[in-house]
Short mmCIF file of C-alpha atoms in Angstrom, two decimals:
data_model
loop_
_atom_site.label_atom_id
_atom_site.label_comp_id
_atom_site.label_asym_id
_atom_site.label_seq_id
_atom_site.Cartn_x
_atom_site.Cartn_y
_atom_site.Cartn_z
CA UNK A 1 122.42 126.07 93.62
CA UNK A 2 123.16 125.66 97.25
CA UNK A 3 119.47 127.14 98.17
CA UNK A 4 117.91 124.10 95.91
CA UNK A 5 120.26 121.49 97.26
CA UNK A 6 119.56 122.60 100.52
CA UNK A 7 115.74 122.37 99.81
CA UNK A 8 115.56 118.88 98.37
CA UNK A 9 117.73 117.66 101.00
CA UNK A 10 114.78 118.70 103.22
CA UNK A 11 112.01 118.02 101.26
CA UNK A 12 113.93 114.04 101.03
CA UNK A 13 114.40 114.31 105.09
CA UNK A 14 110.76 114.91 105.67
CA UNK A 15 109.85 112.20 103.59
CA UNK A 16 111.87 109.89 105.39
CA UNK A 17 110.41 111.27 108.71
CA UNK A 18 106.95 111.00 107.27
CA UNK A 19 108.09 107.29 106.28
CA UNK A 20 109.51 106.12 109.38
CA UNK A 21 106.29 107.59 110.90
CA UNK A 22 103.79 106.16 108.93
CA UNK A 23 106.07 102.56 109.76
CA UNK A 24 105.76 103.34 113.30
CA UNK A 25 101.69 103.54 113.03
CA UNK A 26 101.21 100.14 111.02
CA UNK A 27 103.27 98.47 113.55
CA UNK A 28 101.48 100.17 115.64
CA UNK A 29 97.94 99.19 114.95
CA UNK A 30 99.34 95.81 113.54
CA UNK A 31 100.17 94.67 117.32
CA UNK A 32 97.06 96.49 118.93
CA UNK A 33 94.68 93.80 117.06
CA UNK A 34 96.69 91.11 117.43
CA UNK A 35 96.25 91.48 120.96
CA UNK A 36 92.60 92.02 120.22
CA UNK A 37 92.90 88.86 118.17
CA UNK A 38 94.24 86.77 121.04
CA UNK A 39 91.73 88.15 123.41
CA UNK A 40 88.72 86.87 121.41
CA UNK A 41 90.17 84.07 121.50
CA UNK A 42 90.74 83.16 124.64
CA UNK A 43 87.48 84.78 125.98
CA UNK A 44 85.81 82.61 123.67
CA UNK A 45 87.23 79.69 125.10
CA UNK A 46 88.08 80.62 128.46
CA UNK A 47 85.06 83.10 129.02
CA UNK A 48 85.82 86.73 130.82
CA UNK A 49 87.71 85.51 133.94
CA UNK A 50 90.43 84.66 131.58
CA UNK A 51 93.97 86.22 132.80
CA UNK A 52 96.03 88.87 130.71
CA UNK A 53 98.77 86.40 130.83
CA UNK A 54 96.85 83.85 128.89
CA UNK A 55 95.60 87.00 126.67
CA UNK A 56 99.72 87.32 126.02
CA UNK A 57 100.37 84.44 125.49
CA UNK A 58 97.39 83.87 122.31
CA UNK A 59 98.42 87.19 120.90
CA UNK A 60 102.28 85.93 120.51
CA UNK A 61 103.33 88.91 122.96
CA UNK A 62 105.91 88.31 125.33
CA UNK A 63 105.31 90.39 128.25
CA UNK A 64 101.67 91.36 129.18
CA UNK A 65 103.18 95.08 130.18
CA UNK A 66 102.37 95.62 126.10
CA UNK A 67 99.20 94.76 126.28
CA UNK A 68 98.66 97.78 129.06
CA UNK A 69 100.53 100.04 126.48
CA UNK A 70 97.35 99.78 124.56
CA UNK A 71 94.46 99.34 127.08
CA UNK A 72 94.05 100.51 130.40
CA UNK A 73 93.21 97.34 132.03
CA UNK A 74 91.52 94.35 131.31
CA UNK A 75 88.51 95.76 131.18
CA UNK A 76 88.82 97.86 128.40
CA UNK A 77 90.47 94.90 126.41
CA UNK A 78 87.12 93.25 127.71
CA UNK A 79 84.70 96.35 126.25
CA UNK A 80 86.67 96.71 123.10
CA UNK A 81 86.47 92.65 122.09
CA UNK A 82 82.60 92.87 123.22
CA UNK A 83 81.67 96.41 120.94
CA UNK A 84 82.62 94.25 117.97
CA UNK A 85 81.09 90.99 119.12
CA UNK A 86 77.85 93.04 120.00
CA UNK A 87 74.77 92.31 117.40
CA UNK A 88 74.02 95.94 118.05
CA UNK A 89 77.31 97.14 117.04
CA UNK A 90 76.72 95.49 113.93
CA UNK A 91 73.54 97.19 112.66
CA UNK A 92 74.63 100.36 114.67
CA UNK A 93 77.98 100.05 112.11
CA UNK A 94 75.77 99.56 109.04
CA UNK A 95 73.18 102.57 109.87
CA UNK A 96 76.01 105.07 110.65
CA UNK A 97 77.78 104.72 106.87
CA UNK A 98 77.29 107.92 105.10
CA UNK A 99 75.73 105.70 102.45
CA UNK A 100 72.44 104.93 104.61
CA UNK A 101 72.24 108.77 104.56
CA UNK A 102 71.16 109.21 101.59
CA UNK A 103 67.43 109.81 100.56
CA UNK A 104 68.07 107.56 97.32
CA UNK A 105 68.61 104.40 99.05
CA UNK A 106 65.30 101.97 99.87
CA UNK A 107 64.52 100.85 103.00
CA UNK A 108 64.81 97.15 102.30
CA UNK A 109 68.71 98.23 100.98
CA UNK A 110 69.26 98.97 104.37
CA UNK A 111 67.08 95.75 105.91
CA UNK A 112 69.49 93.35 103.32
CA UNK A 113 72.82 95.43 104.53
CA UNK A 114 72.24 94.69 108.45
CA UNK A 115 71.58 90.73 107.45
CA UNK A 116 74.17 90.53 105.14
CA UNK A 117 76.85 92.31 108.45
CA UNK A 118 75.53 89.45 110.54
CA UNK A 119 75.92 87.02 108.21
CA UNK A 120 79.62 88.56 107.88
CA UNK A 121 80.74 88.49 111.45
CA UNK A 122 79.06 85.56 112.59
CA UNK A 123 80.35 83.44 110.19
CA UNK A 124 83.10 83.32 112.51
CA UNK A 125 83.03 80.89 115.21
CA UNK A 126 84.75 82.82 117.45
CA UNK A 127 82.44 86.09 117.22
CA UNK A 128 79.29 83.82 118.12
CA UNK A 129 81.21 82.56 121.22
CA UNK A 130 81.88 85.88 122.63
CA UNK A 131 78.30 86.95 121.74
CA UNK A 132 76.93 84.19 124.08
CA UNK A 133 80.36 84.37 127.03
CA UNK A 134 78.68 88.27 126.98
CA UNK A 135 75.43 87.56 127.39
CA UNK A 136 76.35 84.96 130.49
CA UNK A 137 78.45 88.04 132.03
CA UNK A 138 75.96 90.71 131.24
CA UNK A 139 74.87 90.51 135.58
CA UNK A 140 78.37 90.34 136.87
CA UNK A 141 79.89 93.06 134.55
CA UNK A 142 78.14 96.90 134.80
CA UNK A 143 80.46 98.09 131.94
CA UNK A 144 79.25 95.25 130.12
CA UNK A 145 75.39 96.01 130.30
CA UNK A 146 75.95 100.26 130.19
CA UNK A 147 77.49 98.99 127.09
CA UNK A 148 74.70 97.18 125.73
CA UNK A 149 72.09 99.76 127.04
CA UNK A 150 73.86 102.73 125.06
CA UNK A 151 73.74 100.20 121.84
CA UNK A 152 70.13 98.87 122.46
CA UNK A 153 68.98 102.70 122.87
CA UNK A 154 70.70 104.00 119.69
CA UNK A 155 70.06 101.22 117.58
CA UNK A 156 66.59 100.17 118.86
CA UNK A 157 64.83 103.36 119.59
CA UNK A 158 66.56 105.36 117.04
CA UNK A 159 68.29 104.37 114.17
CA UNK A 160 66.63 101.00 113.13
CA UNK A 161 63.04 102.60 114.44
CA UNK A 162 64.28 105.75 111.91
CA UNK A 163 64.92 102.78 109.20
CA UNK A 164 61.60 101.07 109.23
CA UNK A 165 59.52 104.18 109.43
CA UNK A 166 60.95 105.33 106.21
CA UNK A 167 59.63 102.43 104.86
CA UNK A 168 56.52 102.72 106.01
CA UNK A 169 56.11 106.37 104.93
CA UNK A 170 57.43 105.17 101.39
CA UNK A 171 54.35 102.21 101.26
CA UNK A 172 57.37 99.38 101.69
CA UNK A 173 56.50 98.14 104.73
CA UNK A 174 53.37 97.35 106.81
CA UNK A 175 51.46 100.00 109.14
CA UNK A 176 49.71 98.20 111.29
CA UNK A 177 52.32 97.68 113.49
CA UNK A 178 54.58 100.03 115.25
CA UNK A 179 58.00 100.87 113.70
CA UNK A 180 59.62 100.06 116.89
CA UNK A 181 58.06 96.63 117.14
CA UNK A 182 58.82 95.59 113.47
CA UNK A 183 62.49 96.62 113.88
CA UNK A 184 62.50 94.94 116.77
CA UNK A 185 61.08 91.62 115.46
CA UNK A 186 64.12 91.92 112.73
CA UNK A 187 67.15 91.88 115.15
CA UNK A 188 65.08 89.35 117.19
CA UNK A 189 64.53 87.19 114.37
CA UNK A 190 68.36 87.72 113.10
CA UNK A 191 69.76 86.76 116.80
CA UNK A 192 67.98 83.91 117.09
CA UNK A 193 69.29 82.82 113.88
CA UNK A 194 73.06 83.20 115.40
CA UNK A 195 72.07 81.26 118.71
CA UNK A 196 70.30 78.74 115.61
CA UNK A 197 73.78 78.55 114.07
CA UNK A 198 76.03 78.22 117.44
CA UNK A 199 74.18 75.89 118.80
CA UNK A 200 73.73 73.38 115.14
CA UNK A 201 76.89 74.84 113.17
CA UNK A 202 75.00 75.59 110.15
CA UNK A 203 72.17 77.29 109.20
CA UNK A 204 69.74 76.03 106.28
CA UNK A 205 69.23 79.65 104.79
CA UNK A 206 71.83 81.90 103.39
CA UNK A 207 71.73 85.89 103.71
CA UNK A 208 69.71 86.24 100.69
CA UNK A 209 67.00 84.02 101.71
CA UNK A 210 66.64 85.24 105.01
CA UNK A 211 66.82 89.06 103.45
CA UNK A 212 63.59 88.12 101.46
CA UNK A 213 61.74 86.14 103.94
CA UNK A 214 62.17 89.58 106.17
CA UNK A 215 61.34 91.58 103.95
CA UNK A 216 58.02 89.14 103.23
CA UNK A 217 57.15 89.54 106.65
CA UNK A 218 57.62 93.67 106.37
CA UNK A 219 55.57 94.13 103.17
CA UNK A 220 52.08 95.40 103.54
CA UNK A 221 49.26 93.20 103.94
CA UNK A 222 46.67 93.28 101.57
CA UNK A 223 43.77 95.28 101.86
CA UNK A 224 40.35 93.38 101.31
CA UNK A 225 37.40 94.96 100.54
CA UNK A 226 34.57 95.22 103.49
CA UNK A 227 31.78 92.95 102.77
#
């Protein structure tokens, strides 16, 4: 009786312990993007020279030492804000999902996900500001455009190249252009959309229309026959 007792005491102790850890780790994450939170904000406003104490004071924290507790300087505050800001990170987030895998989903599934992401996170008003305060900083920050290279190599060259070849090979899309150039039309096409919509504040198409008008310009031409 004593033996048992003893046990569920322990098994109830752990369970606290595993409580008061799993409290710990909310709060934990909970403050790390609120700081991220208060950093896009104020580089969207304030651009990339803005201080840590300004940073601080948009996250609600009351001493900027916290904010070092998470991030090693302000620099990596800087790189974290811009790798979700990033068009690349977007599509580079969509392609690595276990779901774009799999042999049993299309090519233009995969097109309509990466419009439908940007359509997601630029929404925001604050995500298309940082996406154009990073492109202004791109010269004056190396971490900044390493950054973007690594992103523009895996997504361009690799991933969205991988993407638009499958479609080819499955008769989706057109041939007579490179995979590399047509994948490279669509993310050109989709950011000038989001400079479209920070610039006006609106744009006249929604996700789906811009999906199919893609995917218009991706299908085959049709073959005539030679005089």
């Amino acid at each position: 009786m004593k033996i048992i007792l003893s046990i569920t005491h322990h098994n109830r102790g752990d369970k606290f312990q595993r409580g008061g850890l799993l409290h710990i780790v909310a709060k934990d994450l909970h403050t790390k993007a609120q700081i991220l939170k208060g950093a896009q904000q104020v580089f969207a406003q304030k651009g990339f020279q803005a201080s840590i104490k300004e940073i601080a004071s948009a996250a609600g924290i009351s001493t900027t030492s916290l904010i070092f507790w998470y991030f090693k300087d302000k620099e990596s505050l800087l790189l974290e804000v811009i790798k979700s800001a990033s068009p690349l990170a977007q599509v580079q987030e969509v392609l690595s999902t276990k779901l774009f895998h799999s042999d049993t989903v299309a090519a233009q599934q995969t097109i309509a996900a990466v419009v439908e992401k940007y359509f997601s996170v630029y929404a925001d008003p604050l995500s298309r500001a940082i996406l154009f305060q990073m492109l202004a900083h791109t010269e004056r920050h190396a971490e900044v455009r390493a950054l973007l290279h690594e992103q523009l190599t895996t997504v361009m060259s690799g991933q969205m190249t991988l993407i638009i070849k499958q479609g080819q090979e499955a008769g989706y899309f057109r041939h007579d252009l490179s995979a590399e150039f047509l994948g490279q039309t669509c993310l050109g096409l989709l950011f000038a959309l989001v400079t479209r919509w920070h610039v006006e504040g609106i744009l006249p198409w929604s996700a789906h229309d811009v999906t199919q008008n893609l995917l218009a310009l991706l299908t085959p031409l049709p073959e005539f026959p030679s005089p």
